[in-house]
Short mmCIF file of C-alpha atoms in Angstrom, two decimals:
data_model
loop_
_atom_site.label_atom_id
_atom_site.label_comp_id
_atom_site.label_asym_id
_atom_site.label_seq_id
_atom_site.Cartn_x
_atom_site.Cartn_y
_atom_site.Cartn_z
CA UNK A 1 -208.00 48.38 59.28
CA UNK A 2 -208.38 45.32 61.57
CA UNK A 3 -205.86 44.52 63.67
CA UNK A 4 -205.89 40.63 62.96
CA UNK A 5 -204.48 37.87 65.60
CA UNK A 6 -202.85 36.19 62.02
CA UNK A 7 -201.27 32.93 63.21
CA UNK A 8 -198.68 31.76 61.33
CA UNK A 9 -199.58 28.17 60.26
CA UNK A 10 -197.12 26.13 62.35
CA UNK A 11 -195.00 23.11 61.17
CA UNK A 12 -195.93 25.07 57.40
CA UNK A 13 -192.52 25.37 55.74
CA UNK A 14 -191.33 28.51 54.40
CA UNK A 15 -191.01 29.79 50.80
CA UNK A 16 -189.97 32.18 48.56
CA UNK A 17 -193.32 32.68 46.37
CA UNK A 18 -195.77 31.14 47.99
CA UNK A 19 -198.84 30.52 46.23
CA UNK A 20 -202.60 28.89 45.09
CA UNK A 21 -203.91 27.49 48.17
CA UNK A 22 -206.97 25.13 47.87
CA UNK A 23 -209.43 23.54 49.73
CA UNK A 24 -210.49 20.28 48.74
CA UNK A 25 -213.42 19.16 50.82
CA UNK A 26 -213.26 15.86 49.39
CA UNK A 27 -210.18 14.70 51.15
CA UNK A 28 -210.29 17.50 54.06
CA UNK A 29 -207.53 19.12 53.16
CA UNK A 30 -205.84 22.48 51.86
CA UNK A 31 -203.08 22.69 49.74
CA UNK A 32 -200.86 25.63 47.72
CA UNK A 33 -197.34 25.08 46.33
CA UNK A 34 -193.91 27.56 46.11
CA UNK A 35 -193.97 28.09 42.64
CA UNK A 36 -190.21 28.47 42.20
CA UNK A 37 -189.14 25.68 43.99
CA UNK A 38 -192.09 23.35 41.91
CA UNK A 39 -193.48 22.04 46.01
CA UNK A 40 -196.34 21.11 47.22
CA UNK A 41 -197.37 21.20 50.78
CA UNK A 42 -200.84 19.70 52.22
CA UNK A 43 -202.76 20.61 55.49
CA UNK A 44 -205.09 18.61 57.66
CA UNK A 45 -206.57 21.16 59.51
CA UNK A 46 -207.91 18.95 61.58
CA UNK A 47 -205.73 16.79 62.72
CA UNK A 48 -202.70 19.00 62.00
CA UNK A 49 -199.02 18.54 60.63
CA UNK A 50 -197.62 19.76 56.64
CA UNK A 51 -197.23 17.46 53.77
CA UNK A 52 -194.50 18.57 51.18
CA UNK A 53 -193.43 17.06 48.11
CA UNK A 54 -191.46 17.86 45.70
CA UNK A 55 -193.32 17.38 41.91
CA UNK A 56 -190.82 17.82 40.00
CA UNK A 57 -192.39 21.20 37.80
CA UNK A 58 -190.86 24.08 38.55
CA UNK A 59 -191.67 27.12 38.49
CA UNK A 60 -195.63 25.76 39.54
CA UNK A 61 -197.64 28.46 39.01
CA UNK A 62 -200.48 25.75 41.01
CA UNK A 63 -201.86 22.79 42.13
CA UNK A 64 -205.20 21.64 41.65
CA UNK A 65 -206.61 18.52 43.39
CA UNK A 66 -208.74 16.20 42.04
CA UNK A 67 -210.09 12.72 43.22
CA UNK A 68 -208.35 10.33 44.85
CA UNK A 69 -205.33 12.61 45.62
CA UNK A 70 -204.54 13.03 41.94
CA UNK A 71 -203.24 17.05 41.36
CA UNK A 72 -203.34 19.12 37.94
CA UNK A 73 -200.12 20.50 37.74
CA UNK A 74 -199.90 23.95 35.68
CA UNK A 75 -196.70 23.75 35.10
CA UNK A 76 -194.92 26.31 32.45
CA UNK A 77 -195.62 24.03 28.89
CA UNK A 78 -198.93 22.58 29.87
CA UNK A 79 -200.66 20.76 32.77
CA UNK A 80 -199.78 17.51 33.81
CA UNK A 81 -201.40 14.75 35.87
CA UNK A 82 -199.32 14.14 39.29
CA UNK A 83 -200.09 12.01 42.55
CA UNK A 84 -199.11 12.07 45.75
CA UNK A 85 -197.92 8.78 46.01
CA UNK A 86 -196.05 9.48 41.92
CA UNK A 87 -192.42 9.19 41.18
CA UNK A 88 -192.40 10.68 37.67
CA UNK A 89 -195.65 12.42 36.03
CA UNK A 90 -198.07 11.24 34.14
CA UNK A 91 -199.36 12.16 30.42
CA UNK A 92 -200.37 16.26 29.82
CA UNK A 93 -203.40 16.62 30.03
CA UNK A 94 -202.58 19.53 28.06
CA UNK A 95 -199.74 20.97 26.12
CA UNK A 96 -200.07 25.09 25.48
CA UNK A 97 -200.61 25.93 22.21
CA UNK A 98 -197.51 27.47 20.23
CA UNK A 99 -196.21 30.72 20.21
CA UNK A 100 -195.90 30.63 23.42
CA UNK A 101 -191.90 30.73 24.13
CA UNK A 102 -190.77 32.45 27.69
CA UNK A 103 -194.32 32.31 29.31
CA UNK A 104 -194.96 30.41 32.20
CA UNK A 105 -198.13 29.66 34.54
CA UNK A 106 -199.69 31.75 37.50
CA UNK A 107 -202.58 31.72 38.89
CA UNK A 108 -204.86 28.81 37.68
CA UNK A 109 -208.63 27.18 38.34
CA UNK A 110 -211.94 25.84 37.92
CA UNK A 111 -214.93 26.85 37.09
CA UNK A 112 -217.86 25.47 38.06
CA UNK A 113 -218.26 23.56 35.00
CA UNK A 114 -214.83 22.11 35.38
CA UNK A 115 -213.57 24.40 32.78
CA UNK A 116 -209.73 25.56 33.51
CA UNK A 117 -208.35 28.61 33.51
CA UNK A 118 -204.10 28.87 33.47
CA UNK A 119 -203.37 33.17 33.56
CA UNK A 120 -200.31 32.78 31.44
CA UNK A 121 -197.51 35.50 31.90
CA UNK A 122 -193.96 36.14 30.99
CA UNK A 123 -190.68 34.85 32.84
CA UNK A 124 -189.34 38.26 33.52
CA UNK A 125 -192.83 40.11 33.25
CA UNK A 126 -192.79 41.67 29.94
CA UNK A 127 -195.52 44.05 29.99
CA UNK A 128 -198.73 42.79 27.96
CA UNK A 129 -197.01 39.41 26.90
CA UNK A 130 -199.67 37.52 28.84
CA UNK A 131 -202.48 36.08 28.60
CA UNK A 132 -205.41 34.12 29.95
CA UNK A 133 -206.06 30.45 28.57
CA UNK A 134 -209.20 28.43 29.18
CA UNK A 135 -209.37 24.59 28.36
CA UNK A 136 -211.76 22.79 27.43
CA UNK A 137 -213.49 19.65 29.08
CA UNK A 138 -211.65 17.78 26.07
CA UNK A 139 -208.53 19.71 25.71
CA UNK A 140 -209.75 22.20 23.37
CA UNK A 141 -206.95 25.40 24.15
CA UNK A 142 -208.88 28.90 23.56
CA UNK A 143 -207.47 32.48 24.31
CA UNK A 144 -209.55 34.29 26.63
CA UNK A 145 -207.99 37.76 27.03
CA UNK A 146 -204.00 38.73 25.56
CA UNK A 147 -202.34 42.24 26.47
CA UNK A 148 -202.31 41.33 30.01
CA UNK A 149 -199.06 41.17 32.12
CA UNK A 150 -199.42 39.69 35.13
CA UNK A 151 -202.87 37.70 34.81
CA UNK A 152 -203.74 36.06 38.53
CA UNK A 153 -206.73 35.56 41.26
CA UNK A 154 -209.87 33.52 39.91
CA UNK A 155 -213.15 32.93 41.49
CA UNK A 156 -216.46 33.04 40.86
CA UNK A 157 -219.91 34.02 42.40
CA UNK A 158 -221.94 31.30 44.56
CA UNK A 159 -224.31 31.13 41.16
CA UNK A 160 -222.03 31.18 38.44
CA UNK A 161 -222.61 34.34 36.60
CA UNK A 162 -219.05 36.36 37.35
CA UNK A 163 -216.23 35.43 37.03
CA UNK A 164 -213.84 37.93 38.98
CA UNK A 165 -210.00 38.39 38.00
CA UNK A 166 -207.36 40.21 38.90
CA UNK A 167 -204.35 41.76 36.50
CA UNK A 168 -202.05 42.93 38.90
CA UNK A 169 -199.44 45.49 36.85
CA UNK A 170 -202.85 47.14 35.98
CA UNK A 171 -203.94 47.38 40.15
CA UNK A 172 -207.54 46.15 39.03
CA UNK A 173 -209.75 43.04 39.50
CA UNK A 174 -212.41 42.99 36.58
CA UNK A 175 -216.18 41.51 36.59
CA UNK A 176 -216.76 38.84 33.29
CA UNK A 177 -220.25 37.62 32.95
CA UNK A 178 -219.81 34.33 32.77
CA UNK A 179 -222.12 30.92 32.74
CA UNK A 180 -222.08 26.93 31.24
CA UNK A 181 -221.34 28.21 27.50
CA UNK A 182 -218.23 30.48 29.01
CA UNK A 183 -217.00 33.40 29.58
CA UNK A 184 -218.09 36.63 27.88
CA UNK A 185 -214.94 38.86 28.07
CA UNK A 186 -216.11 41.58 26.21
CA UNK A 187 -218.68 42.60 28.43
CA UNK A 188 -216.06 42.81 31.85
CA UNK A 189 -216.15 45.49 34.18
CA UNK A 190 -213.74 46.93 36.39
CA UNK A 191 -214.86 46.09 39.70
CA UNK A 192 -212.15 47.37 42.16
CA UNK A 193 -209.13 49.62 40.93
CA UNK A 194 -206.55 50.45 43.73
CA UNK A 195 -204.09 53.54 43.62
CA UNK A 196 -201.07 51.30 44.33
CA UNK A 197 -201.16 47.94 45.97
CA UNK A 198 -200.94 45.00 43.47
CA UNK A 199 -204.04 42.37 44.03
CA UNK A 200 -203.39 38.89 43.58
CA UNK A 201 -205.22 35.70 44.57
CA UNK A 202 -208.74 36.10 45.51
CA UNK A 203 -211.63 34.02 46.99
CA UNK A 204 -215.07 33.82 47.46
CA UNK A 205 -216.00 33.61 51.62
CA UNK A 206 -219.05 31.71 52.94
CA UNK A 207 -220.10 35.44 53.43
CA UNK A 208 -220.58 35.13 49.48
CA UNK A 209 -218.87 38.37 49.52
CA UNK A 210 -214.42 38.61 47.64
CA UNK A 211 -211.37 38.83 49.20
CA UNK A 212 -208.87 40.03 47.54
CA UNK A 213 -204.96 39.27 48.73
CA UNK A 214 -203.19 42.38 48.01
CA UNK A 215 -199.04 42.15 47.28
CA UNK A 216 -196.77 44.89 48.80
CA UNK A 217 -199.53 46.27 50.65
CA UNK A 218 -200.10 43.60 54.37
CA UNK A 219 -203.05 43.02 54.03
CA UNK A 220 -206.46 40.98 52.18
CA UNK A 221 -209.23 42.99 51.78
CA UNK A 222 -212.84 42.08 51.71
CA UNK A 223 -215.78 43.84 49.18
CA UNK A 224 -219.01 42.86 48.19
CA UNK A 225 -219.79 41.72 44.83
CA UNK A 226 -221.01 45.00 44.27
CA UNK A 227 -217.39 46.52 44.14
CA UNK A 228 -217.80 48.03 47.94
CA UNK A 229 -215.59 47.48 50.04
CA UNK A 230 -216.42 46.53 53.29
CA UNK A 231 -213.28 45.56 55.53
CA UNK A 232 -209.38 44.68 56.04
CA UNK A 233 -207.13 42.63 57.33
CA UNK A 234 -203.49 43.26 58.00
CA UNK A 235 -200.98 41.07 58.24
CA UNK A 236 -197.38 41.37 60.25
CA UNK A 237 -196.04 40.97 55.99
CA UNK A 238 -195.99 42.88 53.42
CA UNK A 239 -196.27 40.99 49.83
CA UNK A 240 -199.29 38.86 50.51
CA UNK A 241 -199.92 36.20 47.45
CA UNK A 242 -203.11 34.83 48.00
CA UNK A 243 -206.21 33.36 49.94
CA UNK A 244 -208.40 30.85 50.52
CA UNK A 245 -211.16 29.67 53.60
CA UNK A 246 -212.00 26.22 54.86
CA UNK A 247 -214.85 27.31 57.09
CA UNK A 248 -214.52 30.33 58.41
CA UNK A 249 -210.44 30.79 59.09
CA UNK A 250 -208.91 32.50 56.62
CA UNK A 251 -205.98 31.01 55.38
CA UNK A 252 -203.12 33.61 54.02
CA UNK A 253 -200.63 32.35 51.92
CA UNK A 254 -197.23 35.47 51.12
CA UNK A 255 -193.89 35.18 49.33
CA UNK A 256 -190.51 36.69 50.42
CA UNK A 257 -189.17 37.84 46.77
CA UNK A 258 -186.12 39.35 46.53
CA UNK A 259 -185.46 39.74 50.08
CA UNK A 260 -181.91 41.00 51.88
CA UNK A 261 -180.46 41.67 54.88
CA UNK A 262 -182.69 44.59 55.89
CA UNK A 263 -186.32 43.40 54.61
CA UNK A 264 -185.68 39.53 57.14
CA UNK A 265 -185.11 42.35 60.26
CA UNK A 266 -188.55 43.85 59.34
CA UNK A 267 -190.81 41.70 57.93
CA UNK A 268 -188.56 37.83 59.67
CA UNK A 269 -191.76 35.88 58.48
CA UNK A 270 -192.12 36.31 55.10
CA UNK A 271 -192.86 33.02 53.28
CA UNK A 272 -194.76 31.46 55.96
CA UNK A 273 -197.95 30.28 55.61
CA UNK A 274 -200.84 32.13 58.00
CA UNK A 275 -204.68 31.79 59.49
CA UNK A 276 -206.71 34.12 60.52
CA UNK A 277 -209.18 32.45 62.83
CA UNK A 278 -212.90 33.45 62.40
CA UNK A 279 -212.19 36.00 59.95
CA UNK A 280 -215.88 36.54 58.56
CA UNK A 281 -217.23 37.59 62.57
CA UNK A 282 -214.14 39.82 63.03
CA UNK A 283 -215.42 42.04 59.76
#
């Protein structure tokens, strides 16, 4: 294990369940959310400083940047258009289809062709109650997979040939053939299978490899796209939720779910945002 120089991002507020870090080259900002409070955070990695916004959507599975300072907020009932200067939500981009009572949204990403994928799960994490939903550009929805419990990280290979998808409770990361026509879920393969760790957020690094946030294990793992483990990074907290690259720097979100006094004594930095500088060069 690489003993990293993981640094807390100064000025970044602590959260109970930080998630969904996304780099926007259009705005030059890194965004992430605190799922339970519905807060959205924006960091300018060059100038520094973090802005915090109350979106009014909680729980908030993810906030996907759009052009012009807009975001697609992934809420429990649907996807909403929102601006950083807005006082209220705009018209919903999409409302989730019926038959999903008690479900909330977890991680979400757009594929290389603009299709939106959203992981849906039961608020009480009921086994098999979740699904993976694809929303086409015109708002049409289709259920890609059912019987999921905690659908999580989504990422695509640089050539767009593979969708990578984590199911945390199964302790697996799948790879699924994909193209402009959509994914072929029936042809999915188990790429990574953990013995005790829970794979959470995924990212493709500038090195072309897959980086996996390991919830409960206090580390981020690096794999080739064929599933060979290439390295790992330790952090000073256990609940690692997601990761995202800005250049060669790896930003990592963490959580402090269910923490009591003893937990805080062991992990005083839980729920903070971290950065591992020059991460690729260290592995």
